[in-house]
Every structure is written in C-alpha cells, then in structure tokens.
Tab-separated table of N, CA and C in Angstrom:
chain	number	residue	atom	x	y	z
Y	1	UNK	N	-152.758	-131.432	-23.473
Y	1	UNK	CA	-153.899	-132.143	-22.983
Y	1	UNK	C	-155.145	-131.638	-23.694
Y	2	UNK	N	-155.899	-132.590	-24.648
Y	2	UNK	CA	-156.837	-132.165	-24.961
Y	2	UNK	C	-158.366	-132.361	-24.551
Y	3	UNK	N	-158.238	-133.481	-23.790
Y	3	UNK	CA	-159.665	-133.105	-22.712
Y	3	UNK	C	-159.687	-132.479	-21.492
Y	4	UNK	N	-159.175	-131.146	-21.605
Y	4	UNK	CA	-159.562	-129.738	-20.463
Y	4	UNK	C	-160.816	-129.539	-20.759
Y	5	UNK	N	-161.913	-129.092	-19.806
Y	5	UNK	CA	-162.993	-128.570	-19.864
Y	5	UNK	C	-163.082	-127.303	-19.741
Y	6	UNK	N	-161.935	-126.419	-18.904
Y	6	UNK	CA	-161.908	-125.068	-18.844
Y	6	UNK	C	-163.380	-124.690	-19.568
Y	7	UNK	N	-164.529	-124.260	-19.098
Y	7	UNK	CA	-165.461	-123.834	-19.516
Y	7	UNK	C	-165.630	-122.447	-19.989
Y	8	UNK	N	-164.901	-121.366	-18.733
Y	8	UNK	CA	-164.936	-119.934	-19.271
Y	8	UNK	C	-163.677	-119.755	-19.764
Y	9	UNK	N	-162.743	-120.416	-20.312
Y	9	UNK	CA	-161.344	-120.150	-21.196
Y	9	UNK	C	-161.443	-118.264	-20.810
Y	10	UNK	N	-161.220	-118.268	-19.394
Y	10	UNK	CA	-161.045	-117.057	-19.023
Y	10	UNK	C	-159.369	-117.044	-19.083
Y	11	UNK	N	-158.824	-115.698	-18.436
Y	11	UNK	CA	-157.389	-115.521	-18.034
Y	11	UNK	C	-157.154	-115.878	-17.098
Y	12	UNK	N	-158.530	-116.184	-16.128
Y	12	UNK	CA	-157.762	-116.582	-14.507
Y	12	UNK	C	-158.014	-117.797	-14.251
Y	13	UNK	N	-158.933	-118.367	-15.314
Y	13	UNK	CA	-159.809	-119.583	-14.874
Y	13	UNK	C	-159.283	-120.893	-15.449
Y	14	UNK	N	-158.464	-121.836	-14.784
Y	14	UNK	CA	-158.033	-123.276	-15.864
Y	14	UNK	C	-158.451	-124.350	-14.895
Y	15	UNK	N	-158.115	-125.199	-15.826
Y	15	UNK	CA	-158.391	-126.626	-15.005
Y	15	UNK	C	-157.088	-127.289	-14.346
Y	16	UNK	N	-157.238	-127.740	-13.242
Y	16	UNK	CA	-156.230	-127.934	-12.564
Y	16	UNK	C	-155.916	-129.278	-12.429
Y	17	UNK	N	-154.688	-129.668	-12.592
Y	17	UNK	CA	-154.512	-131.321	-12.469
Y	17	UNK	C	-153.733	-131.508	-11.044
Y	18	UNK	N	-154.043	-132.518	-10.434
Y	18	UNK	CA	-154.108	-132.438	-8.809
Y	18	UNK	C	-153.756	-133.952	-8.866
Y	19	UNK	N	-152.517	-134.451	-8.380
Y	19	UNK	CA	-152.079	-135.799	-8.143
Y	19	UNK	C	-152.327	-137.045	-9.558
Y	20	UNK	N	-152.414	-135.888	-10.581
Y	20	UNK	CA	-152.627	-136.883	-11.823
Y	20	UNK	C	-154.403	-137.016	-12.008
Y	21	UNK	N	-155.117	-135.980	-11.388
Y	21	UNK	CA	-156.685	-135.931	-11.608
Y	21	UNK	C	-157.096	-134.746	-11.716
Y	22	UNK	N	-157.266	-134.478	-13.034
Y	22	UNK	CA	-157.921	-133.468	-13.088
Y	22	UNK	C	-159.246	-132.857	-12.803
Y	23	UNK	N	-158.966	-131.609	-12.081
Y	23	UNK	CA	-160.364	-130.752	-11.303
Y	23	UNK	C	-160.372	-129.635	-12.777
Y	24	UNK	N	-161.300	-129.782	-12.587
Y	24	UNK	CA	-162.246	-128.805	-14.078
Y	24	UNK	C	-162.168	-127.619	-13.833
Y	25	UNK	N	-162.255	-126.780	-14.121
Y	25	UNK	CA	-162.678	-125.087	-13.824
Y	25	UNK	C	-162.348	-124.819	-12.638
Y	26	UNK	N	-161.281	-124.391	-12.237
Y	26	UNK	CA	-160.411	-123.559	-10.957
Y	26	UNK	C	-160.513	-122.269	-10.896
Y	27	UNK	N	-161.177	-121.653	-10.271
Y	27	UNK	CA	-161.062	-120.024	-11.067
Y	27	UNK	C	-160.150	-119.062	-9.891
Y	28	UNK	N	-159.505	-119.000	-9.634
Y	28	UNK	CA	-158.425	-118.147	-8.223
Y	28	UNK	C	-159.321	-116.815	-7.954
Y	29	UNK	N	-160.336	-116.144	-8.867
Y	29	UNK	CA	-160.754	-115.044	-8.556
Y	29	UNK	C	-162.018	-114.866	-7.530
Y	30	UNK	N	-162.678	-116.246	-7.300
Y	30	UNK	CA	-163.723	-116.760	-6.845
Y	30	UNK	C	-163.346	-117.365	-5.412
Y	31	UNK	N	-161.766	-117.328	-5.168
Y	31	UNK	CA	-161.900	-117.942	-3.768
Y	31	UNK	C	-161.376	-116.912	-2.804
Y	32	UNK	N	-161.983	-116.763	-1.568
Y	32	UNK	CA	-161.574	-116.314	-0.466
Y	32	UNK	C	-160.386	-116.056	0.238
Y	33	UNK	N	-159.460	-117.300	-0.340
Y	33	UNK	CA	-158.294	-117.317	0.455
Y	33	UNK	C	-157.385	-117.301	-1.166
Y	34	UNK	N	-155.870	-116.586	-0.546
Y	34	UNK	CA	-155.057	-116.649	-1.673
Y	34	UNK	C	-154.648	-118.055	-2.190
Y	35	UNK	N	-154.430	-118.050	-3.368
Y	35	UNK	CA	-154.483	-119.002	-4.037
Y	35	UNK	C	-152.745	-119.534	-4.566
Y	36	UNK	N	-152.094	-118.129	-4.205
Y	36	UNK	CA	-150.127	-118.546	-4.932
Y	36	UNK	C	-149.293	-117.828	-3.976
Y	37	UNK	N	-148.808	-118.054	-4.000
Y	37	UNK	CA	-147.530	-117.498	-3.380
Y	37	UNK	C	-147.272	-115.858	-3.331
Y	38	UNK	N	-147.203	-114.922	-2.383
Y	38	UNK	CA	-147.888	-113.338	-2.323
Y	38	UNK	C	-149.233	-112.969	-2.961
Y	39	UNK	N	-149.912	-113.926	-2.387
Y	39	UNK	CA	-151.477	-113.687	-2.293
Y	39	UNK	C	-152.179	-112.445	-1.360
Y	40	UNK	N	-153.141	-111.893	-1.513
Y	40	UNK	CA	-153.469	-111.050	-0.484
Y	40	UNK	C	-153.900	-111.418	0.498
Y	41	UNK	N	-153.511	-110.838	2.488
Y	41	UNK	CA	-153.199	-111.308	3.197
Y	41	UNK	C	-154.749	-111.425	3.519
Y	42	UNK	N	-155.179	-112.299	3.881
Y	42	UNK	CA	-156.081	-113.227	4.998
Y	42	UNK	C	-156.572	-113.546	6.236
Y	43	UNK	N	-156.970	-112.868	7.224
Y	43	UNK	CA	-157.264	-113.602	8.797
Y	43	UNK	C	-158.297	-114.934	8.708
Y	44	UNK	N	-157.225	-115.810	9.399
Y	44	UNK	CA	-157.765	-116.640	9.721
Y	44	UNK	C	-159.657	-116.747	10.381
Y	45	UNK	N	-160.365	-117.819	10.258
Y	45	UNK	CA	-161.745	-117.713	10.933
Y	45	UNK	C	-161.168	-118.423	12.387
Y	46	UNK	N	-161.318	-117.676	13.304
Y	46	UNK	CA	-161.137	-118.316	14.745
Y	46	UNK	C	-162.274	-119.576	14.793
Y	47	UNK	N	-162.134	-121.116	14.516
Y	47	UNK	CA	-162.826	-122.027	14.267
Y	47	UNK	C	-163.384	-122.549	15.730
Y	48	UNK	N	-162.230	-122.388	16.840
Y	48	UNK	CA	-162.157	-122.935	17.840
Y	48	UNK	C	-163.467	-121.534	18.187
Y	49	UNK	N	-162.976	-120.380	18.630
Y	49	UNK	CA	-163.791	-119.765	19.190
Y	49	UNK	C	-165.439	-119.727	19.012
Y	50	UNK	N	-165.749	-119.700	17.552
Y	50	UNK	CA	-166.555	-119.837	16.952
Y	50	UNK	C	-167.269	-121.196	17.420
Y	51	UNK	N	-167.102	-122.227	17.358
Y	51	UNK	CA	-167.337	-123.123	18.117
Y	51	UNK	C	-167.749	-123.666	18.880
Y	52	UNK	N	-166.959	-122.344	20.101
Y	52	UNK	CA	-167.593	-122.180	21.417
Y	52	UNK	C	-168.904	-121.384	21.760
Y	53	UNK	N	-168.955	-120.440	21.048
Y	53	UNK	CA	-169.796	-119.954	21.104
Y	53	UNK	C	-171.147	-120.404	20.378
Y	54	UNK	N	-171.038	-121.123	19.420
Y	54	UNK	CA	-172.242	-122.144	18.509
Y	54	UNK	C	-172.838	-123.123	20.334
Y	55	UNK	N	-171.750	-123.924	20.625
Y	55	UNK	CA	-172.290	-124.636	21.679
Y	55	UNK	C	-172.677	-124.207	22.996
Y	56	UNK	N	-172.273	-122.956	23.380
Y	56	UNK	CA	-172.795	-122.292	24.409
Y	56	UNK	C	-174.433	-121.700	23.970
Y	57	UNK	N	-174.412	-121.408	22.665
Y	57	UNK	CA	-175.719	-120.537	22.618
Y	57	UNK	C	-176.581	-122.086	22.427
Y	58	UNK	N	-176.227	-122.978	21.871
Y	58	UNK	CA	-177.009	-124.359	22.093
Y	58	UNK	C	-177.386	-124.591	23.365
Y	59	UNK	N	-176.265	-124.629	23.809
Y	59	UNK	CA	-176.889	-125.481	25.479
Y	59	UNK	C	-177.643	-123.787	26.347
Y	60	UNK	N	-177.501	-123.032	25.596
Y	60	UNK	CA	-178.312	-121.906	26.805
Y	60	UNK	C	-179.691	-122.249	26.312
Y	61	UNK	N	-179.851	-122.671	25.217
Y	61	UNK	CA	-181.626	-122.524	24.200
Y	61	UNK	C	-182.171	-124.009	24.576
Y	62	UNK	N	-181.026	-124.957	24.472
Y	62	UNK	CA	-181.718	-126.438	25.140
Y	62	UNK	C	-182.075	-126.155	26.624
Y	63	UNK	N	-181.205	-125.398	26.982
Y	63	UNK	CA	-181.200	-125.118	28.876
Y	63	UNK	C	-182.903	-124.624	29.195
Y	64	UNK	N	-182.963	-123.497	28.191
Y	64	UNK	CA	-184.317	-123.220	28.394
Y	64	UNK	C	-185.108	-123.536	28.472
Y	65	UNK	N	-185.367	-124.455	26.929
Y	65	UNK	CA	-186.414	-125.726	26.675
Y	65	UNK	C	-186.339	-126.428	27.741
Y	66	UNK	N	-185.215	-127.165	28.064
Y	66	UNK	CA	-185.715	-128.072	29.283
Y	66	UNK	C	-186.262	-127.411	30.259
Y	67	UNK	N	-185.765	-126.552	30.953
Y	67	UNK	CA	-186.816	-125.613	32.360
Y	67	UNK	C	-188.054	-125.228	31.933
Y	68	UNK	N	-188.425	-125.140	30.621
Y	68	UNK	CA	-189.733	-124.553	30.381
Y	68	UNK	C	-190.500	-126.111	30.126
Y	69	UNK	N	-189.748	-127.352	29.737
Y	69	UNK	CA	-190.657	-128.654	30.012
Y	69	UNK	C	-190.843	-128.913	31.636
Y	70	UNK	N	-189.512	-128.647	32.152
Y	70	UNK	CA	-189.498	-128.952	33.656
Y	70	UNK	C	-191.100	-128.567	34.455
Y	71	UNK	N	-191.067	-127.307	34.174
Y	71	UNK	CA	-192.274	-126.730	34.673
Y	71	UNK	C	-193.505	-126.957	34.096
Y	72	UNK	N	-193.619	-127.301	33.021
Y	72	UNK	CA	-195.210	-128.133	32.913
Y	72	UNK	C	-194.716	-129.296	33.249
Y	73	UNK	N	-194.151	-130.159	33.501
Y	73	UNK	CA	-194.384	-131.576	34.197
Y	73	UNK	C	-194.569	-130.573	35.273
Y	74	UNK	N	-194.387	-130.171	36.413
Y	74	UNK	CA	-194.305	-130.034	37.662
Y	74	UNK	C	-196.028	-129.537	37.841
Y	75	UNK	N	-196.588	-128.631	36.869
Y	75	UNK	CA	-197.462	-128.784	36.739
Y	75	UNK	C	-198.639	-129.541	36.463
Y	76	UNK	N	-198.701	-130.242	35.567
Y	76	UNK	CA	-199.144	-131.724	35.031
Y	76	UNK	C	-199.206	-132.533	36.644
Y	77	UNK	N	-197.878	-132.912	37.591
Y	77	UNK	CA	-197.630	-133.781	38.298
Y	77	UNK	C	-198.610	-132.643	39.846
Y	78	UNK	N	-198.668	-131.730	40.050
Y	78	UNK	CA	-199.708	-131.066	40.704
Y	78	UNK	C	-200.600	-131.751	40.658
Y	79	UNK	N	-201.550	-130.803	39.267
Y	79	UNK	CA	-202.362	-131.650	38.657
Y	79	UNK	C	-203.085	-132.972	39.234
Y	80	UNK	N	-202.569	-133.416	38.770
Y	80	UNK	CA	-202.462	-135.282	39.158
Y	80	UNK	C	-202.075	-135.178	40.327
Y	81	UNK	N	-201.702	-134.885	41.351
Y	81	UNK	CA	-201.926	-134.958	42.765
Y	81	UNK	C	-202.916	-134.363	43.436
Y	82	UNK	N	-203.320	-133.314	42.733
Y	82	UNK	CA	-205.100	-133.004	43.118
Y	82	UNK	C	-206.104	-133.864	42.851
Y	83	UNK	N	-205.846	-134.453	41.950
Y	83	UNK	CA	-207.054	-135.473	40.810
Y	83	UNK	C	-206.888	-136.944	42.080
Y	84	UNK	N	-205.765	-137.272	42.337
Y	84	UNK	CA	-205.521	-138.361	43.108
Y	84	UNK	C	-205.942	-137.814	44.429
Y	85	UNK	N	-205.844	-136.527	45.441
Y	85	UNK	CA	-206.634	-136.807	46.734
Y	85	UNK	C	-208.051	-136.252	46.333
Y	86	UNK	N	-208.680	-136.191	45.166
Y	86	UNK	CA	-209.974	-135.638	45.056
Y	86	UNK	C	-210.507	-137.331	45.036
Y	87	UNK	N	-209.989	-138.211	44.307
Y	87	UNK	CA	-210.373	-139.522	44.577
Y	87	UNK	C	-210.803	-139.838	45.536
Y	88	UNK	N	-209.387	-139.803	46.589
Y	88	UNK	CA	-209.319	-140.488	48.138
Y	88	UNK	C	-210.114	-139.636	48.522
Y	89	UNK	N	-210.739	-138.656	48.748
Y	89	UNK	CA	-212.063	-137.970	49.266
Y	89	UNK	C	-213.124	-138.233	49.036
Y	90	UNK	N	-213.586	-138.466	47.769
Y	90	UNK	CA	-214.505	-139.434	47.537
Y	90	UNK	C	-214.682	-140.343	47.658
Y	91	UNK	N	-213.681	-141.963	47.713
Y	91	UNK	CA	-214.324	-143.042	48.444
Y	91	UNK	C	-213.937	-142.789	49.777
Y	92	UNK	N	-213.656	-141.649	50.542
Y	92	UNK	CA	-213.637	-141.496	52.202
Y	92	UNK	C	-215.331	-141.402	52.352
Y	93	UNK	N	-215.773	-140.613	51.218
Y	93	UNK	CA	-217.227	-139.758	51.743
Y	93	UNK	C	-217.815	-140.683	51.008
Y	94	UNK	N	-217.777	-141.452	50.286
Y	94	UNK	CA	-218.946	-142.994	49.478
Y	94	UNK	C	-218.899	-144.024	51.066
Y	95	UNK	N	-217.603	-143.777	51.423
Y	95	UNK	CA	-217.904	-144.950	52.782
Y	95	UNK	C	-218.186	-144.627	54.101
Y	96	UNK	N	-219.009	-143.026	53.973
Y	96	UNK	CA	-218.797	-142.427	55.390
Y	96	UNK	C	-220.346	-143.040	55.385
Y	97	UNK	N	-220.816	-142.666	56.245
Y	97	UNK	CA	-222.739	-142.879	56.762
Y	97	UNK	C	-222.826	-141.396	57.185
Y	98	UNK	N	-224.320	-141.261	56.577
Y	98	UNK	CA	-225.126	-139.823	56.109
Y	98	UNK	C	-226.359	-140.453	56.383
Y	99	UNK	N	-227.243	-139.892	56.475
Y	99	UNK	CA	-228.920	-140.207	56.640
Y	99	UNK	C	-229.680	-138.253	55.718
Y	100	UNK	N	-228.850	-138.283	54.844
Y	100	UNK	CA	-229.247	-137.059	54.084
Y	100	UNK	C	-228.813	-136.954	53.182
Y	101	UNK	N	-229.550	-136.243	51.949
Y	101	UNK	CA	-229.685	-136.429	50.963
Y	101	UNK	C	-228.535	-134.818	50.376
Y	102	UNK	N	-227.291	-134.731	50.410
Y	102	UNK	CA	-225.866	-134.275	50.124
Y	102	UNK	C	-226.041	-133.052	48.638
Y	103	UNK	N	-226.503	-131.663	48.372
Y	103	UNK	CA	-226.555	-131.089	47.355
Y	103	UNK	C	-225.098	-130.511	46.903
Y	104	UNK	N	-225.339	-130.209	45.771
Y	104	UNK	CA	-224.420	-130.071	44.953
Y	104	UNK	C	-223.940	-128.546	45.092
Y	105	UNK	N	-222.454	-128.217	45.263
Y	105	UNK	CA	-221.820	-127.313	45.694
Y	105	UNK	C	-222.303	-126.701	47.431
Y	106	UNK	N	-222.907	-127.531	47.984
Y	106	UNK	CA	-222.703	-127.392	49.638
Y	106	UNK	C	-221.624	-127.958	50.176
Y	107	UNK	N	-220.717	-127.342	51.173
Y	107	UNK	CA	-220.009	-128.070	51.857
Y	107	UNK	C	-220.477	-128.623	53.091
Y	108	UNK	N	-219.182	-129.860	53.705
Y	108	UNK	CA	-219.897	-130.313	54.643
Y	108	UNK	C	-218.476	-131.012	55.506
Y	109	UNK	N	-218.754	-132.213	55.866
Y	109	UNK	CA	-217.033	-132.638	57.116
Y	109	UNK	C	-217.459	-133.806	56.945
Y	110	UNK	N	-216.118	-134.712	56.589
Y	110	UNK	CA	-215.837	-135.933	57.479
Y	110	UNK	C	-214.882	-135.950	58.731
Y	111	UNK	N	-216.160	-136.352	59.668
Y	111	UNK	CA	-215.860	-136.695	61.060
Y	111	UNK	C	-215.589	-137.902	61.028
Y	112	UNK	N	-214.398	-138.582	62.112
Y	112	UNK	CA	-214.677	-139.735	62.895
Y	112	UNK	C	-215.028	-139.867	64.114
Y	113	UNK	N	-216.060	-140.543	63.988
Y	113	UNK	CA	-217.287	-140.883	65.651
Y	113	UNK	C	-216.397	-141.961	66.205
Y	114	UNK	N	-215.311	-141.501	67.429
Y	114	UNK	CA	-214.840	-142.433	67.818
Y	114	UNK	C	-215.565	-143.474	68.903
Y	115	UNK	N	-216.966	-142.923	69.169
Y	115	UNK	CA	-217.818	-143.583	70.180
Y	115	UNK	C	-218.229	-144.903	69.191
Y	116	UNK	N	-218.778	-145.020	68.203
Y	116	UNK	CA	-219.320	-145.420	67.046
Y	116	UNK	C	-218.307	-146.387	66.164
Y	117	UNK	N	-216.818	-145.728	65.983
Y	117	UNK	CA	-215.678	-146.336	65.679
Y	117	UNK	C	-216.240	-146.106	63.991
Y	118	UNK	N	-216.558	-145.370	63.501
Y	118	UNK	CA	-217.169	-145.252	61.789
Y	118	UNK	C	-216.663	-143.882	61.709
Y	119	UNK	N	-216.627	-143.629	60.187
Y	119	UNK	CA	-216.727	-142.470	59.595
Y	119	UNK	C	-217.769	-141.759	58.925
Y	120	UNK	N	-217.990	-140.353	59.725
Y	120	UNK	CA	-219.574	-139.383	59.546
Y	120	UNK	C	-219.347	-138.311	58.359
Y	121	UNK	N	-220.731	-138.240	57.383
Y	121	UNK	CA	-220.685	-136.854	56.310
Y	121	UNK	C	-221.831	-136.101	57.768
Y	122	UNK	N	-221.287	-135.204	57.715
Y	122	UNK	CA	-222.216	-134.422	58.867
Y	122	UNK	C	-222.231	-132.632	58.164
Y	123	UNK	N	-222.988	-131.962	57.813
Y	123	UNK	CA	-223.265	-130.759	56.994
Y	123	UNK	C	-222.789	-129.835	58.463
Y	124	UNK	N	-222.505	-130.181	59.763
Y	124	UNK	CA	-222.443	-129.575	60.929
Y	124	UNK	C	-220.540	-129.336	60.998
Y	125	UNK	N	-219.779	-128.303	61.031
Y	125	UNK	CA	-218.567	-127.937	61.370
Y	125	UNK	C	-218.332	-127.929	62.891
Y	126	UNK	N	-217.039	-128.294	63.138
Y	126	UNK	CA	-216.676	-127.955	65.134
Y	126	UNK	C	-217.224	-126.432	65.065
Y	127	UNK	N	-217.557	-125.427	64.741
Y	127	UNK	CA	-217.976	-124.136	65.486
Y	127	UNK	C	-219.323	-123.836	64.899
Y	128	UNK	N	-220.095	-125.069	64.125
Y	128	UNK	CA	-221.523	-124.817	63.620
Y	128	UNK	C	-222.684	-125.415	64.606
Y	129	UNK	N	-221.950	-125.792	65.768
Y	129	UNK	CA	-222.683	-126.636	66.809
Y	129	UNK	C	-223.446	-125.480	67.625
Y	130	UNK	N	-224.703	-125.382	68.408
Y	130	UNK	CA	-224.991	-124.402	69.377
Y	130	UNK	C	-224.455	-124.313	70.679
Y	131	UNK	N	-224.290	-125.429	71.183
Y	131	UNK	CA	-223.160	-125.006	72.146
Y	131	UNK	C	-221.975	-125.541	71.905
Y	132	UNK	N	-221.237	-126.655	71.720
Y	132	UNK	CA	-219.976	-127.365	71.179
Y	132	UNK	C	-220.327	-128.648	70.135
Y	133	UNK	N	-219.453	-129.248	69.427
Y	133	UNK	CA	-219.348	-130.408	68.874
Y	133	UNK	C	-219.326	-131.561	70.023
Y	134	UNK	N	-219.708	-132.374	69.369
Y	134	UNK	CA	-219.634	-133.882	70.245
Y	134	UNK	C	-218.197	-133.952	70.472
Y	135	UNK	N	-217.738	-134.837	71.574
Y	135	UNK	CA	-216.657	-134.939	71.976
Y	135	UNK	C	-216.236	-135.963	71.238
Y	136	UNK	N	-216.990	-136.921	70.708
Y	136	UNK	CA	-216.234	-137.862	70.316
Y	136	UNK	C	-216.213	-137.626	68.539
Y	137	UNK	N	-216.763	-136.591	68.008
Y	137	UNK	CA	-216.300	-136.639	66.936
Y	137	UNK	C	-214.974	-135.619	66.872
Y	138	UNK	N	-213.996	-136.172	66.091
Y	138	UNK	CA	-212.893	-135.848	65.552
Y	138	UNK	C	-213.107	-135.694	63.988
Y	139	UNK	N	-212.921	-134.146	63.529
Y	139	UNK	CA	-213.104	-133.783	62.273
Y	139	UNK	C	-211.458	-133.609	61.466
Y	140	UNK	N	-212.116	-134.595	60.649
Y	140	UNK	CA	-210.463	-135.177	59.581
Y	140	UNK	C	-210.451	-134.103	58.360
Y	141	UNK	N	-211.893	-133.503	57.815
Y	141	UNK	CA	-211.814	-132.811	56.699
Y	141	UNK	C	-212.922	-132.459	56.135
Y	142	UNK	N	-213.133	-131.051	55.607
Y	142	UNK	CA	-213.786	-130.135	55.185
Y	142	UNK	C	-214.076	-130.563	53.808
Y	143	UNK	N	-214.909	-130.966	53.015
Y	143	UNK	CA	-215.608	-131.259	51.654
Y	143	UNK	C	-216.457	-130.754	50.933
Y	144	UNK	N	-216.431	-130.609	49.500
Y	144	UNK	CA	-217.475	-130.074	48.676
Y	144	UNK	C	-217.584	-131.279	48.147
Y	145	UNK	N	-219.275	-131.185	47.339
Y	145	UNK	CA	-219.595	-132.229	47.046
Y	145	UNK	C	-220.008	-130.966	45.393
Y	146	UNK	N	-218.995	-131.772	44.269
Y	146	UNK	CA	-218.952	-131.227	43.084
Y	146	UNK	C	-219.889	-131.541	42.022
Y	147	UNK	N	-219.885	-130.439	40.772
Y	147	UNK	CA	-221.159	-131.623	39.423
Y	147	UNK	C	-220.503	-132.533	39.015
Y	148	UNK	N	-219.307	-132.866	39.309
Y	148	UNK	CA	-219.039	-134.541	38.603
Y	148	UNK	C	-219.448	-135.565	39.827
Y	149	UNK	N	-220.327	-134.989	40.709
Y	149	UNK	CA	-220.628	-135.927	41.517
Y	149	UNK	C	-219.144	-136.681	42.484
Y	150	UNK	N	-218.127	-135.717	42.202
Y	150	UNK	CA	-216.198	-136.382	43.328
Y	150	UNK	C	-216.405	-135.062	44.559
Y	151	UNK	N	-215.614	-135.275	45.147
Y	151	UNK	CA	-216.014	-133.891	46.764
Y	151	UNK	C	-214.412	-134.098	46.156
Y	152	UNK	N	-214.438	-132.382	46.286
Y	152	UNK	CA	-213.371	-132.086	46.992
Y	152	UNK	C	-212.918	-131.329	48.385
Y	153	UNK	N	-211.567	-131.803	48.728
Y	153	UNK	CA	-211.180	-131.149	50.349
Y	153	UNK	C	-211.172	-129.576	50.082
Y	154	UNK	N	-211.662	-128.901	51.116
Y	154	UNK	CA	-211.808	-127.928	51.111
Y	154	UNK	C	-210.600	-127.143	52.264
Y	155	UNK	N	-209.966	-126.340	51.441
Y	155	UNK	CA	-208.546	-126.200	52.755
Y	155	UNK	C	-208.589	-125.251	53.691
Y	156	UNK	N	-208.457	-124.957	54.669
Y	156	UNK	CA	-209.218	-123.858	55.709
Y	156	UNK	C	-207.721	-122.698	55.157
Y	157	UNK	N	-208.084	-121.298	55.049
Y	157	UNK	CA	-207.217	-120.389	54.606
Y	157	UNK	C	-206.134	-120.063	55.387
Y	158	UNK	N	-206.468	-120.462	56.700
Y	158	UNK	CA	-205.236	-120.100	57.604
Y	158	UNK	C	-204.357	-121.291	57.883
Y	159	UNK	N	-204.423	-122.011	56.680
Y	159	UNK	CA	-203.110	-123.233	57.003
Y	159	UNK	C	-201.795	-122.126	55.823
C-alpha cells in the first residue's frame, strides 16, 4: 500500500486499516488502554459510579440555587405585601375626615366613629384621652404619615 501516511514512521506507530478504511497514524504507545493481546493490565473507570456522583453533586448545587432564589422571592413577595397594605392605609387615611393639618413623621389613629358611621384621622390614642376615649370610637389602626406623603401602620410591639 502506497498511500500510508504513517507520519512518524516510528516502530510503534502505523496506520491502521479498519473494515477496508484506513485510520492514519495509530500509535499503541499513546493510548491508555492495552492495545494487543497481553497488554498491561488496566482498571476499568467505574462509569456508572462516576455518574452518580456528577448528578448528585448537580442536583445538591441546583438544590442550593433554587433555595437561595426561593428566599429572595419570599422576600421580594414580603416586600410587596408591605408596599400593598402601605397603600390600603393610605386611601383608608385620604378617606378618613381630619380638620388638621397632619405633619410629617407624627403618628396618629384611624378610628371608626360609630355614632357618626365615618372614618376619623384623630392625633388622640385610646390611652391619650384625659379621662377615657369616646365610646363610640373604635380604633382600627395606628399610622405614620411618611416623606412620600403614604402612612404607614404602625404595629403596637406587644402583638
């Protein structure tokens, strides 16, 4: 055969013809596994085990990632449930009736005047009264009135 390519026309190195196609430069000294018949002996690569362990250390590192997204959504979705009753506090207190002029970082209460049947901004708390609160107001919630001009509920510490 005179188109062999054998490139390093070494002693170990030929070209190999394989089902009538020849593969170019074979070199037996370059491969890992024996190459003829009393070759030097070999352990197998445990493929399966190996395997397992590729996809376990995957799903422990995806496992993570996801719990570490889990928890900023859960955060994020907080978030946004503060932002949403800081709303509903504000059009509670845009539709309450005040006859005063409301400063910025004072707190204050929406009452409902059930004599009245309306909802009150009153700067007065049930224990800021000199002798008691009116009977007919019922206090729904404690408010700051913030610089973006939104109140937020103010939560009493012993809930």
């Amino acid at each position: 055969m005179t188109d062999k390519s054998n490139i390093t026309k070494g002693r170990n190195s030929f070209d190999a013809n394989i089902a009538g196609s020849l593969v170019p430069f074979f070199n037996k000294n370059v491969s890992e596994y024996p190459t003829e018949a009393g070759g030097v002996k070999f352990e197998l690569v445990p493929v399966t085990k190996q395997k397992d362990l590729m996809i376990n250390h995957a799903r422990m590192f995806a496992q993570q990632e996801y719990d570490r997204i889990v928890e900023l959504v859960n955060v994020l979705e907080k978030q946004a449930q503060a932002i949403k009753r800081r709303l509903e506090i504000t059009d509670a207190v845009h539709g309450a009736v005040y006859q005063f002029q409301p400063v910025m970082g004072n707190v204050y209460w929406l009452v409902w005047d059930e004599r009245k049947q309306h909802t009150l901004l009153t700067p007065n708390g049930p224990n800021d009264w000199s002798s008691s609160a009116p009977e007919d107001y019922n206090y729904r919630a404690q408010v700051k009135y913030m610089g973006d001009h939104t109140w937020m509920e103010i939560k009493d510490e012993k809930e």
